Short mmCIF file of C-alpha atoms and ligand atoms in Angstrom, two decimals:
data_model
loop_
_atom_site.label_atom_id
_atom_site.label_comp_id
_atom_site.label_asym_id
_atom_site.label_seq_id
_atom_site.Cartn_x
_atom_site.Cartn_y
_atom_site.Cartn_z
CA UNK D 19 19.47 12.21 14.53
CA UNK D 20 22.10 11.50 17.20
CA UNK D 21 21.04 12.74 20.66
CA UNK D 22 23.76 13.92 23.06
CA UNK D 23 24.33 12.14 26.39
CA UNK D 24 22.83 15.10 28.26
CA UNK D 25 19.77 15.00 26.04
CA UNK D 26 19.45 11.27 26.63
CA UNK D 27 19.47 11.76 30.40
CA UNK D 28 16.90 14.55 30.21
CA UNK D 29 14.84 12.48 27.79
CA UNK D 30 14.78 9.54 30.17
CA UNK D 31 13.01 11.84 32.67
CA UNK D 32 10.76 13.56 30.21
CA UNK D 33 9.91 10.61 27.99
CA UNK D 34 11.24 9.23 24.72
CA UNK D 35 9.27 11.56 22.46
CA UNK D 36 10.99 14.72 23.75
CA UNK D 37 14.22 13.30 22.39
CA UNK D 38 12.93 13.38 18.88
CA UNK D 39 11.11 16.73 19.04
CA UNK D 40 12.41 18.76 16.09
CA UNK D 41 14.14 22.04 16.85
CA UNK D 42 11.53 24.58 15.79
CA UNK D 43 8.75 26.58 17.32
CA UNK D 44 6.92 28.67 16.31
CA UNK D 45 6.74 28.57 12.51
CA UNK D 46 9.54 30.50 10.97
CA UNK D 47 7.89 31.96 7.90
CA UNK D 48 11.26 32.91 6.38
CA UNK D 49 11.88 29.18 5.79
CA UNK D 50 8.69 29.06 3.75
CA UNK D 51 9.73 32.09 1.69
CA UNK D 52 13.16 30.54 1.11
CA UNK D 53 11.63 27.28 -0.18
CA UNK D 54 9.18 29.19 -2.38
CA UNK D 55 11.91 31.38 -3.83
CA UNK D 56 13.85 28.24 -4.76
CA UNK D 57 10.66 26.84 -6.32
CA UNK D 58 10.90 23.84 -3.97
CA UNK D 59 7.67 21.85 -3.88
CA UNK D 60 5.88 22.93 -0.69
CA UNK D 61 2.40 22.03 0.55
CA UNK D 62 0.38 23.03 3.61
CA UNK D 63 -0.96 19.54 4.38
CA UNK D 64 0.61 16.29 3.16
CA UNK D 65 -1.36 13.13 3.83
CA UNK D 66 0.47 9.80 3.73
CA UNK D 67 -2.10 7.20 2.75
CA UNK D 68 -4.97 7.02 0.27
CA UNK D 69 -7.31 4.76 2.25
CA UNK D 70 -10.56 5.89 3.89
CA UNK D 71 -8.68 7.67 6.70
CA UNK D 72 -6.36 9.67 4.43
CA UNK D 73 -9.20 10.75 2.15
CA UNK D 74 -11.43 11.70 5.10
CA UNK D 75 -8.49 13.68 6.54
CA UNK D 76 -8.24 15.62 3.27
CA UNK D 77 -11.79 16.96 3.50
CA UNK D 78 -11.39 19.74 6.16
CA UNK D 79 -8.22 21.29 4.67
CA UNK D 80 -9.58 20.90 1.13
CA UNK D 81 -12.83 22.62 2.06
CA UNK D 82 -10.76 25.43 3.59
CA UNK D 83 -8.93 25.91 0.31
CA UNK D 84 -5.55 24.48 1.34
CA UNK D 85 -5.31 21.89 -1.48
CA UNK D 86 -4.02 19.04 0.68
CA UNK D 87 -1.96 16.42 -1.13
CA UNK D 88 -2.80 12.75 -0.56
CA UNK D 89 -0.02 10.28 -1.39
CA UNK D 90 -1.92 7.10 -2.16
CA UNK D 91 0.90 4.64 -1.61
CA UNK D 92 0.87 1.03 -2.72
CA UNK D 93 -2.85 0.47 -2.15
CA UNK D 94 -5.07 3.24 -3.52
CA UNK D 95 -8.42 3.05 -1.75
CA UNK D 96 -6.79 1.17 1.13
CA UNK D 97 -8.04 -2.09 2.57
CA UNK D 98 -11.67 -1.15 2.08
CA UNK D 99 -11.32 -1.25 -1.70
CA UNK D 100 -11.27 -5.03 -1.27
CA UNK D 101 -14.59 -5.30 0.58
CA UNK D 102 -17.23 -7.20 -1.34
CA UNK D 103 -19.99 -5.41 0.50
CA UNK D 104 -19.96 -2.46 2.92
CA UNK D 105 -23.10 -2.01 4.95
CA UNK D 106 -21.98 -0.29 8.15
CA UNK D 107 -20.96 3.16 6.92
CA UNK D 108 -23.51 5.57 8.40
CA UNK D 109 -25.70 7.13 5.75
CA UNK D 110 -24.50 4.92 2.90
CA UNK D 111 -26.62 2.07 1.65
CA UNK D 112 -25.03 -1.32 0.85
CA UNK D 113 -22.30 -0.95 -1.76
CA UNK D 114 -18.97 -2.48 -2.65
CA UNK D 115 -15.80 -1.23 -0.98
CA UNK D 116 -14.47 -0.05 -4.35
CA UNK D 117 -17.64 1.99 -4.99
CA UNK D 118 -17.51 3.47 -1.45
CA UNK D 119 -13.89 4.54 -1.98
CA UNK D 120 -14.70 6.01 -5.39
CA UNK D 121 -17.32 8.22 -3.74
CA UNK D 122 -14.90 9.36 -1.05
CA UNK D 123 -12.13 10.03 -3.56
CA UNK D 124 -14.53 11.99 -5.78
CA UNK D 125 -15.65 14.06 -2.77
CA UNK D 126 -12.06 14.89 -1.77
CA UNK D 127 -11.13 15.86 -5.35
CA UNK D 128 -14.25 18.02 -5.72
CA UNK D 129 -13.09 20.13 -2.76
CA UNK D 130 -9.61 20.51 -4.28
CA UNK D 131 -7.53 17.71 -2.73
CA UNK D 132 -4.70 16.51 -4.96
CA UNK D 133 -4.49 12.71 -5.05
CA UNK D 134 -1.07 11.49 -6.11
CA UNK D 135 -0.28 7.82 -6.94
CA UNK D 136 3.15 7.83 -5.27
CA UNK D 137 4.61 6.13 -2.22
CA UNK D 138 6.35 8.11 0.55
CA UNK D 139 9.73 6.44 1.05
CA UNK D 140 11.01 8.69 3.82
CA UNK D 141 9.79 11.35 6.21
CA UNK D 142 12.47 13.65 7.62
CA UNK D 143 11.30 15.17 10.90
CA UNK D 144 14.63 16.70 11.91
CA UNK D 145 13.76 20.10 10.49
CA UNK D 146 10.64 22.00 9.49
CA UNK D 147 8.93 22.19 6.98
CA UNK D 148 9.02 18.40 7.04
CA UNK D 149 10.61 16.71 4.03
CA UNK D 150 8.93 13.76 2.31
CA UNK D 151 10.94 11.63 -0.13
CA UNK D 152 8.81 9.98 -2.79
CA UNK D 153 9.42 6.75 -4.65
CA UNK D 154 9.94 8.49 -7.99
CA UNK D 155 13.04 10.14 -6.54
CA UNK D 156 11.49 13.58 -5.88
CA UNK D 157 10.88 15.48 -2.60
CA UNK D 158 8.03 17.53 -1.18
CA UNK D 159 8.12 19.83 1.87
CA UNK D 160 5.04 19.98 4.10
CA UNK D 161 3.97 22.34 6.86
CA UNK D 162 1.83 19.60 8.42
CA UNK D 163 1.75 15.85 7.86
CA UNK D 164 -1.11 13.44 8.47
CA UNK D 165 -0.09 9.81 8.84
CA UNK D 166 -2.79 7.45 7.52
CA UNK D 167 -0.74 4.49 6.32
CA UNK D 168 -3.12 1.86 7.71
CA UNK D 169 -2.08 -1.74 8.31
CA UNK D 170 -1.25 -4.83 6.32
CA UNK D 171 -1.79 -8.50 6.85
CA UNK D 172 0.69 -9.96 9.33
CA UNK D 173 2.44 -13.24 8.63
CA UNK D 174 1.90 -16.41 10.68
CA UNK D 175 5.59 -17.22 11.04
CA UNK D 176 5.13 -20.85 10.04
CA UNK D 177 7.25 -23.07 7.83
CA UNK D 178 6.57 -22.77 4.11
CA UNK D 179 5.17 -19.24 4.42
CA UNK D 180 8.19 -17.46 2.92
CA UNK D 181 8.69 -20.14 0.25
CA UNK D 182 5.15 -19.94 -1.11
CA UNK D 183 4.46 -16.23 -0.55
CA UNK D 184 3.17 -14.99 -3.93
CA UNK D 185 3.24 -18.58 -5.28
CA UNK D 186 -0.10 -19.79 -3.93
CA UNK D 187 -0.04 -17.91 -0.62
CA UNK D 188 -1.56 -14.42 -0.71
CA UNK D 189 -3.30 -11.84 1.42
CA UNK D 190 -4.98 -9.62 -1.18
CA UNK D 191 -8.09 -11.11 -2.73
CA UNK D 192 -8.48 -8.15 -5.07
CA UNK D 193 -5.03 -8.59 -6.59
CA UNK D 194 -4.60 -12.34 -6.53
CA UNK D 195 -8.18 -13.67 -6.48
CA UNK D 196 -7.80 -14.94 -10.07
CA UNK D 197 -5.18 -17.43 -8.84
CA UNK D 198 -8.00 -19.25 -7.04
CA UNK D 199 -9.82 -19.87 -10.33
CA UNK D 200 -11.24 -23.41 -10.31
CA UNK D 201 -9.23 -24.31 -7.19
CA UNK D 202 -10.06 -25.40 -3.65
CA UNK D 203 -8.95 -22.37 -1.69
CA UNK D 204 -8.24 -21.95 2.00
CA UNK D 205 -8.79 -18.74 3.96
CA UNK D 206 -7.00 -18.58 7.28
CA UNK D 207 -9.01 -16.54 9.79
CA UNK D 208 -12.48 -16.23 11.23
CA UNK D 209 -13.13 -12.49 11.36
CA UNK D 210 -15.11 -10.09 9.15
CA UNK D 211 -12.20 -9.81 6.73
CA UNK D 212 -11.93 -13.60 6.32
CA UNK D 213 -15.62 -13.75 5.40
CA UNK D 214 -15.22 -10.81 2.99
CA UNK D 215 -12.36 -12.72 1.32
CA UNK D 216 -14.47 -15.89 1.01
CA UNK D 217 -17.27 -13.86 -0.62
CA UNK D 218 -14.73 -12.20 -2.89
CA UNK D 219 -13.51 -15.60 -4.08
CA UNK D 220 -17.04 -16.89 -4.87
CA UNK D 221 -16.77 -16.23 -8.63
CA UNK D 222 -13.30 -17.77 -8.83
CA UNK D 223 -12.72 -20.66 -6.40
CA UNK D 224 -14.36 -24.06 -6.82
CA UNK D 225 -14.65 -24.22 -3.04
CA UNK D 226 -13.33 -22.12 -0.13
CA UNK D 227 -12.64 -23.39 3.39
CA UNK D 228 -12.24 -20.98 6.29
CA UNK D 229 -9.83 -22.23 8.93
CA UNK D 230 -10.82 -20.86 12.34
CA UNK D 231 -8.48 -21.35 15.31
CA UNK D 232 -11.18 -21.40 18.00
CA UNK D 233 -14.63 -22.91 18.47
CA UNK D 234 -16.38 -19.92 16.88
CA UNK D 235 -15.80 -17.10 14.43
CA UNK D 236 -15.02 -13.61 15.63
CA UNK D 237 -16.85 -12.09 12.65
CA UNK D 238 -19.99 -10.04 13.27
CA UNK D 239 -23.22 -12.14 13.29
CA UNK D 240 -24.47 -10.33 10.19
CA UNK D 241 -21.30 -11.30 8.29
CA UNK D 242 -21.60 -14.94 9.38
CA UNK D 243 -25.17 -14.97 8.06
CA UNK D 244 -23.86 -14.14 4.58
CA UNK D 245 -22.08 -17.48 4.16
CA UNK D 246 -24.70 -19.69 5.81
CA UNK D 247 -26.18 -22.15 3.32
CA UNK D 248 -23.56 -21.44 0.62
CA UNK D 249 -22.44 -24.80 -0.76
CA UNK D 250 -19.07 -23.56 -1.96
CA UNK D 251 -17.96 -22.11 1.40
CA UNK D 252 -17.35 -24.22 4.49
CA UNK D 253 -15.78 -23.60 7.90
CA UNK D 254 -13.39 -25.76 9.94
CA UNK D 255 -13.27 -24.86 13.65
CA UNK D 256 -10.54 -25.47 16.25
CA UNK D 257 -7.83 -25.79 13.62
CA UNK D 258 -4.45 -24.12 13.46
CA UNK D 259 -2.27 -24.13 10.33
CA UNK D 260 1.15 -25.42 11.36
CA UNK D 261 2.93 -25.72 8.00
CA UNK D 262 2.51 -24.96 4.31
CA UNK D 263 3.84 -27.80 2.21
CA UNK D 264 4.49 -28.06 -1.52
CA UNK D 265 6.91 -28.72 -4.33
CA UNK D 266 8.58 -26.69 -7.06
CA UNK D 267 5.20 -26.23 -8.80
CA UNK D 268 3.49 -24.72 -5.75
CA UNK D 269 1.52 -25.58 -2.61
CA UNK D 270 0.20 -29.14 -2.34
CA UNK D 271 -1.29 -29.11 1.18
CA UNK D 272 -1.24 -27.61 4.67
CA UNK D 273 -0.76 -29.32 8.01
CA UNK D 274 -3.68 -28.68 10.35
CA UNK D 275 -3.46 -29.07 14.11
CA UNK D 276 -6.73 -29.81 15.88
CA UNK D 277 -6.79 -27.88 19.17
CA UNK D 278 -9.35 -30.30 20.68
CA UNK D 279 -8.00 -33.73 19.63
CA UNK D 280 -4.35 -32.50 19.43
CA UNK D 281 -3.94 -34.42 16.17
CA UNK D 282 -2.20 -33.04 13.10
CA UNK D 283 -3.42 -34.00 9.63
CA UNK D 284 -2.85 -32.84 6.02
CA UNK D 285 -5.47 -30.78 4.18
CA UNK D 286 -5.23 -30.54 0.38
CA UNK D 287 -5.11 -27.08 -1.18
CA UNK D 288 -2.97 -25.13 -3.63
CA UNK D 289 -4.23 -21.64 -2.85
CA UNK D 290 -4.27 -19.88 0.53
CA UNK D 291 -5.37 -16.40 1.59
CA UNK D 292 -4.18 -15.07 4.95
CA UNK D 293 -6.88 -13.12 6.81
CA UNK D 294 -5.58 -13.03 10.35
CA UNK D 295 -4.06 -10.20 12.40
CA UNK D 296 -3.12 -6.80 11.00
CA UNK D 297 0.26 -5.10 11.44
CA UNK D 298 0.30 -1.26 11.43
CA UNK D 299 2.44 0.25 8.64
CA UNK D 300 4.95 2.15 10.79
CA UNK D 301 8.26 1.47 9.02
CA UNK D 302 8.57 5.13 7.97
CA UNK D 303 8.13 6.41 11.51
CA UNK D 304 10.28 4.07 13.58
CA UNK D 305 12.75 6.05 15.68
CA UNK D 306 10.90 9.29 14.86
CA UNK D 307 7.58 8.84 16.64
CA UNK D 308 6.53 6.86 19.71
CA UNK D 309 5.10 3.45 18.94
CA UNK D 310 2.64 1.72 21.31
CA UNK D 311 2.94 -1.88 22.46
CA UNK D 312 0.35 -2.77 19.78
CA UNK D 313 2.77 -1.43 17.18
CA UNK D 314 0.70 1.69 16.47
CA UNK D 315 1.76 5.35 16.22
CA UNK D 316 1.14 6.96 19.63
CA UNK D 317 -1.14 9.96 19.85
CA UNK D 318 -0.40 12.82 22.23
CA UNK D 319 -1.25 11.80 25.77
CA UNK D 320 -4.33 13.24 27.51
CA UNK D 321 -5.58 14.52 24.20
CA UNK D 322 -8.80 13.88 22.33
CA UNK D 323 -7.13 15.08 19.15
CA UNK D 324 -5.18 13.10 16.54
CA UNK D 325 -1.96 15.03 17.28
CA UNK D 326 1.19 13.01 17.75
CA UNK D 327 4.03 14.06 20.02
CA UNK D 328 5.66 15.91 17.10
CA UNK D 329 4.41 19.40 16.28
CA UNK D 330 2.26 19.50 13.15
CA UNK D 331 2.17 15.73 12.67
CA UNK D 332 -1.12 13.92 13.16
CA UNK D 333 -2.01 10.24 12.82
CA UNK D 334 -5.32 8.48 12.31
CA UNK D 335 -6.88 5.22 11.15
CA UNK D 336 -5.62 1.72 11.73
CA UNK D 337 -2.00 2.93 11.94
CA UNK D 338 -2.85 4.57 15.26
CA UNK D 339 -5.97 2.71 16.41
CA UNK D 340 -5.61 -0.97 17.28
CA UNK D 341 -9.16 -1.27 18.60
CA UNK D 342 -12.08 -0.07 16.47
CA UNK D 343 -10.77 -0.43 12.91
CA UNK D 344 -14.14 0.23 11.31
CA UNK D 345 -14.68 2.78 8.58
CA UNK D 346 -17.18 4.79 10.59
CA UNK D 347 -14.64 5.37 13.36
CA UNK D 348 -11.50 5.74 11.30
CA UNK D 349 -13.03 8.22 8.85
CA UNK D 350 -14.19 10.21 11.90
CA UNK D 351 -10.63 10.18 13.24
CA UNK D 352 -9.29 11.08 9.79
CA UNK D 353 -11.61 14.07 9.73
CA UNK D 354 -10.37 15.08 13.19
CA UNK D 355 -6.77 14.85 11.95
CA UNK D 356 -7.62 17.19 9.05
CA UNK D 357 -9.18 19.64 11.50
CA UNK D 358 -6.17 19.33 13.81
CA UNK D 359 -3.89 20.23 10.90
CA UNK D 360 -5.97 23.35 10.28
CA UNK D 361 -5.87 24.31 13.99
CA UNK D 362 -2.12 23.82 14.05
CA UNK D 363 -1.60 26.01 11.00
CA UNK D 364 -3.78 28.70 12.50
CA UNK D 365 -2.15 28.40 15.95
CA UNK D 366 1.25 29.21 14.48
CA UNK D 367 -0.02 32.07 12.39
CA UNK D 368 -0.25 30.37 9.02
CA UNK D 369 -2.77 32.90 7.83
CA UNK D 370 -3.77 34.81 4.74
CA UNK D 371 -0.28 36.31 4.36
CA UNK D 372 1.29 32.90 3.84
CA UNK D 373 -1.43 31.36 1.71
CA UNK D 374 -0.65 33.45 -1.39
CA UNK D 375 2.99 32.39 -1.04
CA UNK D 376 1.96 28.75 -1.39
CA UNK D 377 -0.48 29.48 -4.21
CA UNK D 378 2.30 31.22 -6.11
CA UNK D 379 4.26 27.96 -6.03
CA UNK D 380 1.67 25.16 -6.54
CA UNK D 381 2.82 21.57 -6.26
CA UNK D 382 2.61 19.78 -9.60
CA UNK D 383 2.93 16.02 -9.25
CA UNK D 384 4.24 13.92 -12.16
CA UNK D 385 1.76 12.29 -14.51
CA UNK D 386 1.67 8.60 -13.56
CA UNK D 387 1.87 6.30 -15.39
CA UNK D 388 4.12 8.09 -17.90
CA UNK D 389 2.05 8.91 -21.04
CA UNK D 390 4.44 7.06 -23.33
CA UNK D 391 4.05 3.70 -21.52
CA UNK D 392 1.84 1.48 -23.70
CA UNK D 393 -0.08 -1.73 -22.95
CA UNK D 394 0.29 -5.01 -24.81
CA UNK D 395 -2.95 -6.98 -24.84
CA UNK D 396 -2.46 -9.65 -27.54
CA UNK D 397 0.28 -12.11 -28.49
CA UNK D 398 0.33 -10.60 -31.98
CA UNK D 399 1.17 -7.18 -30.53
CA UNK D 400 3.77 -8.81 -28.29
CA UNK D 401 5.44 -10.38 -31.33
CA UNK D 402 5.52 -7.00 -33.10
CA UNK D 403 7.03 -5.26 -30.04
CA UNK D 404 9.84 -7.84 -29.88
CA UNK D 405 10.87 -6.82 -33.40
CA UNK D 406 11.30 -3.15 -32.46
CA UNK D 407 14.84 -1.86 -33.13
CA UNK D 408 15.07 -0.06 -29.76
CA UNK D 409 15.53 -2.01 -26.50
CA UNK D 410 12.19 -2.76 -24.85
CA UNK D 411 11.34 -2.80 -21.14
CA UNK D 412 8.36 -5.07 -20.36
CA UNK D 413 6.52 -4.92 -17.05
CA UNK D 414 4.32 -7.88 -16.13
CA UNK D 415 1.81 -6.69 -13.51
CA UNK D 416 -1.64 -7.31 -12.03
CA UNK D 417 -4.23 -4.59 -11.47
CA UNK D 418 -4.57 -3.85 -7.74
CA UNK D 419 -1.22 -5.48 -6.86
CA UNK D 420 0.37 -3.19 -4.20
CA UNK D 421 3.95 -4.05 -5.21
CA UNK D 422 3.13 -3.17 -8.83
CA UNK D 423 1.65 0.16 -7.66
CA UNK D 424 4.83 0.84 -5.70
CA UNK D 425 6.84 0.45 -8.88
CA UNK D 426 4.72 2.89 -10.95
CA UNK D 427 6.64 5.92 -9.65
CA UNK D 428 10.06 4.38 -10.42
CA UNK D 429 8.83 3.14 -13.82
CA UNK D 430 7.61 6.65 -14.72
CA UNK D 431 10.99 8.15 -13.78
CA UNK D 432 12.89 5.50 -15.80
CA UNK D 433 10.60 5.99 -18.81
CA UNK D 434 11.31 9.73 -18.72
CA UNK D 435 15.06 9.31 -18.12
CA UNK D 436 15.47 6.82 -21.01
CA UNK D 437 12.85 8.19 -23.36
CA UNK D 438 15.21 8.29 -26.31
CA UNK D 439 16.77 4.86 -25.79
CA UNK D 440 14.00 2.59 -24.47
CA UNK D 441 10.38 1.70 -25.26
CA UNK D 442 8.30 0.70 -22.22
CA UNK D 443 5.28 -1.64 -22.25
CA UNK D 444 2.99 -3.07 -19.56
CA UNK D 445 1.39 -6.53 -19.72
CA UNK D 446 -1.51 -7.57 -17.45
CA UNK D 447 -0.38 -11.05 -16.38
CA UNK D 448 -3.92 -12.46 -16.34
CA UNK D 449 -4.59 -11.34 -19.91
CA UNK D 450 -1.46 -12.98 -21.36
CA UNK D 451 -0.77 -15.75 -18.85
CA UNK D 452 1.00 -17.87 -21.46
CA UNK D 453 3.87 -15.32 -21.38
CA UNK D 454 4.22 -15.76 -17.61
CA UNK D 455 4.78 -19.47 -18.26
CA UNK D 456 6.96 -18.92 -21.33
CA UNK D 457 9.35 -16.58 -19.46
CA UNK D 458 9.09 -18.57 -16.21
CA UNK D 459 8.06 -15.53 -14.13
CA UNK D 460 7.60 -16.29 -10.43
CA UNK D 461 6.86 -12.87 -8.93
CA UNK D 462 5.14 -9.76 -10.14
CA UNK D 463 5.91 -7.06 -10.91
CA UNK D 464 8.53 -8.52 -13.24
CA UNK D 465 10.64 -6.26 -15.46
CA UNK D 466 12.30 -7.85 -18.48
CA UNK D 467 14.66 -5.84 -20.65
CA UNK D 468 14.69 -7.17 -24.21
CA UNK D 469 17.13 -6.53 -27.02
CA UNK D 470 16.53 -7.96 -30.47
CA UNK D 471 13.61 -9.93 -28.99
CA UNK D 472 15.76 -11.64 -26.33
CA UNK D 473 15.90 -11.08 -22.57
CA UNK D 474 19.11 -9.37 -21.41
CA UNK D 475 18.20 -8.48 -17.82
CA UNK D 476 15.38 -9.12 -15.37
CA UNK D 477 14.05 -7.82 -12.04
CA UNK D 478 11.33 -9.79 -10.28
CA UNK D 479 9.24 -8.70 -7.28
CA UNK D 480 9.00 -5.44 -5.39
CA UNK D 481 12.01 -3.13 -5.65
CA UNK D 482 12.61 0.63 -5.86
CA UNK D 483 13.93 3.32 -8.18
CA UNK D 484 17.57 2.33 -7.56
CA UNK D 485 16.83 -1.36 -8.18
CA UNK D 486 14.98 -0.70 -11.42
CA UNK D 487 17.51 1.85 -12.58
CA UNK D 488 20.39 -0.61 -11.96
CA UNK D 489 18.58 -3.34 -13.89
CA UNK D 490 17.93 -1.06 -16.85
CA UNK D 491 21.52 0.24 -16.89
CA UNK D 492 22.85 -3.33 -16.72
CA UNK D 493 20.56 -4.44 -19.53
CA UNK D 494 21.41 -1.50 -21.76
CA UNK D 495 25.14 -2.15 -21.30
CA UNK D 496 24.74 -5.78 -22.42
CA UNK D 497 25.66 -6.53 -25.98
CA UNK D 498 22.59 -7.11 -28.13
CA UNK D 499 22.07 -10.81 -28.90
CA UNK D 500 21.62 -12.01 -32.50
CA UNK D 501 18.25 -11.02 -33.95
CA UNK D 502 15.39 -13.53 -33.50
C1 FAD C 630 -11.58 -7.40 2.68
C2 FAD C 630 -11.90 -6.32 3.69
C3 FAD C 630 -13.20 -5.96 3.93
C4 FAD C 630 -13.52 -4.99 4.88
N1 FAD C 630 -14.84 -4.66 5.09
C5 FAD C 630 -15.16 -3.70 5.99
C6 FAD C 630 -16.52 -3.32 6.19
O1 FAD C 630 -17.44 -3.82 5.55
N2 FAD C 630 -16.77 -2.37 7.13
C7 FAD C 630 -15.78 -1.76 7.88
O2 FAD C 630 -16.08 -0.92 8.71
N3 FAD C 630 -14.49 -2.09 7.68
C8 FAD C 630 -14.16 -3.03 6.77
N4 FAD C 630 -12.84 -3.38 6.57
C9 FAD C 630 -11.81 -2.68 7.37
C10 FAD C 630 -11.48 -1.33 6.72
O3 FAD C 630 -11.22 -1.53 5.37
C11 FAD C 630 -10.29 -0.68 7.42
O4 FAD C 630 -10.65 -0.39 8.73
C12 FAD C 630 -9.88 0.61 6.71
O5 FAD C 630 -9.59 0.41 5.36
C13 FAD C 630 -8.66 1.23 7.39
O6 FAD C 630 -8.43 2.46 6.74
P1 FAD C 630 -7.05 3.25 6.79
O7 FAD C 630 -7.19 4.36 5.81
O8 FAD C 630 -6.72 3.57 8.19
O9 FAD C 630 -5.98 2.20 6.28
P2 FAD C 630 -5.89 1.40 4.92
O10 FAD C 630 -7.22 1.14 4.37
O11 FAD C 630 -5.01 0.25 5.23
O12 FAD C 630 -5.15 2.41 3.95
C14 FAD C 630 -3.80 2.73 4.12
C15 FAD C 630 -3.33 3.57 2.96
O13 FAD C 630 -2.00 3.99 3.22
C16 FAD C 630 -1.24 3.83 2.04
N5 FAD C 630 0.18 3.73 2.39
C17 FAD C 630 0.82 2.78 3.11
N6 FAD C 630 2.14 3.04 3.16
C18 FAD C 630 2.33 4.19 2.46
C19 FAD C 630 3.47 4.97 2.13
N7 FAD C 630 4.71 4.63 2.52
N8 FAD C 630 3.31 6.07 1.36
C20 FAD C 630 2.08 6.46 0.95
N9 FAD C 630 0.97 5.76 1.25
C21 FAD C 630 1.09 4.64 1.98
C22 FAD C 630 -1.82 2.61 1.37
O14 FAD C 630 -1.50 2.60 0.00
C23 FAD C 630 -3.31 2.85 1.63
O15 FAD C 630 -3.84 3.67 0.63
C24 FAD C 630 -12.50 -4.35 5.62
C25 FAD C 630 -11.16 -4.70 5.36
C26 FAD C 630 -10.86 -5.67 4.40
C27 FAD C 630 -9.42 -6.04 4.13
#
């Protein structure tokens, strides 16, 4: 959106957000009828994010019969799904983060929320109903939008970090914990999450060392108690990681700076998990919504609601709250956002006359993963697949890997688009690790297009529908090599 000079001057008096306020008010129901008559996918409440906040936000509209749609994004269940133990959610006894999220997801579904395993790639706020672009190439229009995209681990900005990211340096214990198997792992951080990561690695790592920058941990006392007396977890205080060092095989050691003695010394490890500061996931909203100095989505000033400065758009959870970041508070805020969406719909007269319109045109998300994608679990099966006459697309993935989840939408679209010319298979990298070595795969997800049993094109690491589509086209155009 390009603001005029006049608008810029006015905006400088009124505040940045006015500049981006979309040109509508109140709801123009004819736009809804037009979308419905064109069978365009339209929903009353779209929720971006399938973590605790997004699912809690779904409860009020779901209970009111609005069938909110939750786009889960790259990390279904959000950060909490990684927690080894959750013991501070009011009313719930100790349970794992995954079990807690299963309960919440079940509750939201029971009330009628639709939970869709797609990523929102773009949010167009220049006209209403708001348009969401999804990573399988489709669009959805929404009367209200709740932003619950959470946060991800920030990087340290030190040397070696980019080189070894995904090759010994990770942030997700759930997805990459198996890499620590039998190794001496390092966890950088001293908060609750760092301790949760150390507990998560207990069955895998030979030993884990937490590197804490100050003289004490910032984790809650009760969390610190959990690692006291454990022989396979130790803590180093007053240490800052200055560099990650290694060779072509991976990480060999880190350089540790002692903040008391001011000496720097090497510390041997081949496996590191970052558990330091979080960065709010605001990429989609930059230039559309105000962002605070903490990098969070700004809520409407002087308001106890979760409304943002844009009409009908709410935000909640760690994407808008840099302070509390606990499930009890963020699920409360998520619930408020769901109620705010209902109030907004009612304020603008979205009443019983419009509801039947939406019900006559229900949103049907694609089935993901595509039903014809099969899994290869043994080397024997792999050998048989290589002999297939049709070209074969192989995806090497890991369960819980956010980049792999991001590629499920694109992979489903490609599988459908090429259903007559391509067979698609998934391989869990941990189940057939010898293939990772054989094909020299450095990043997952990795997509290998095979013809006559030989690789003709490859795409490694996170990409998108265009990237995958280009790789497949390129591979299909290649002449088939001689049969194996
Ligand atoms: C290991 C670990 C243990 C923890 N233990 C505890 C604990 O015991 N108690 C406690 O109170 N807190 C705990 N926390 C913190 C808690 O998990 C977070 O406060 C909480 O998960 C934040 O919820 P959220 O929904 O706001 O964001 P997140 O959990 O980060 O969820 C964000 C969601 O948004 C989705 N998303 C992102 N981008 C997009 C997009 N473009 N399109 C669609 N979706 C998108 C993601 O896929 C994800 O589903 C822990 C955190 C970790 C990492």
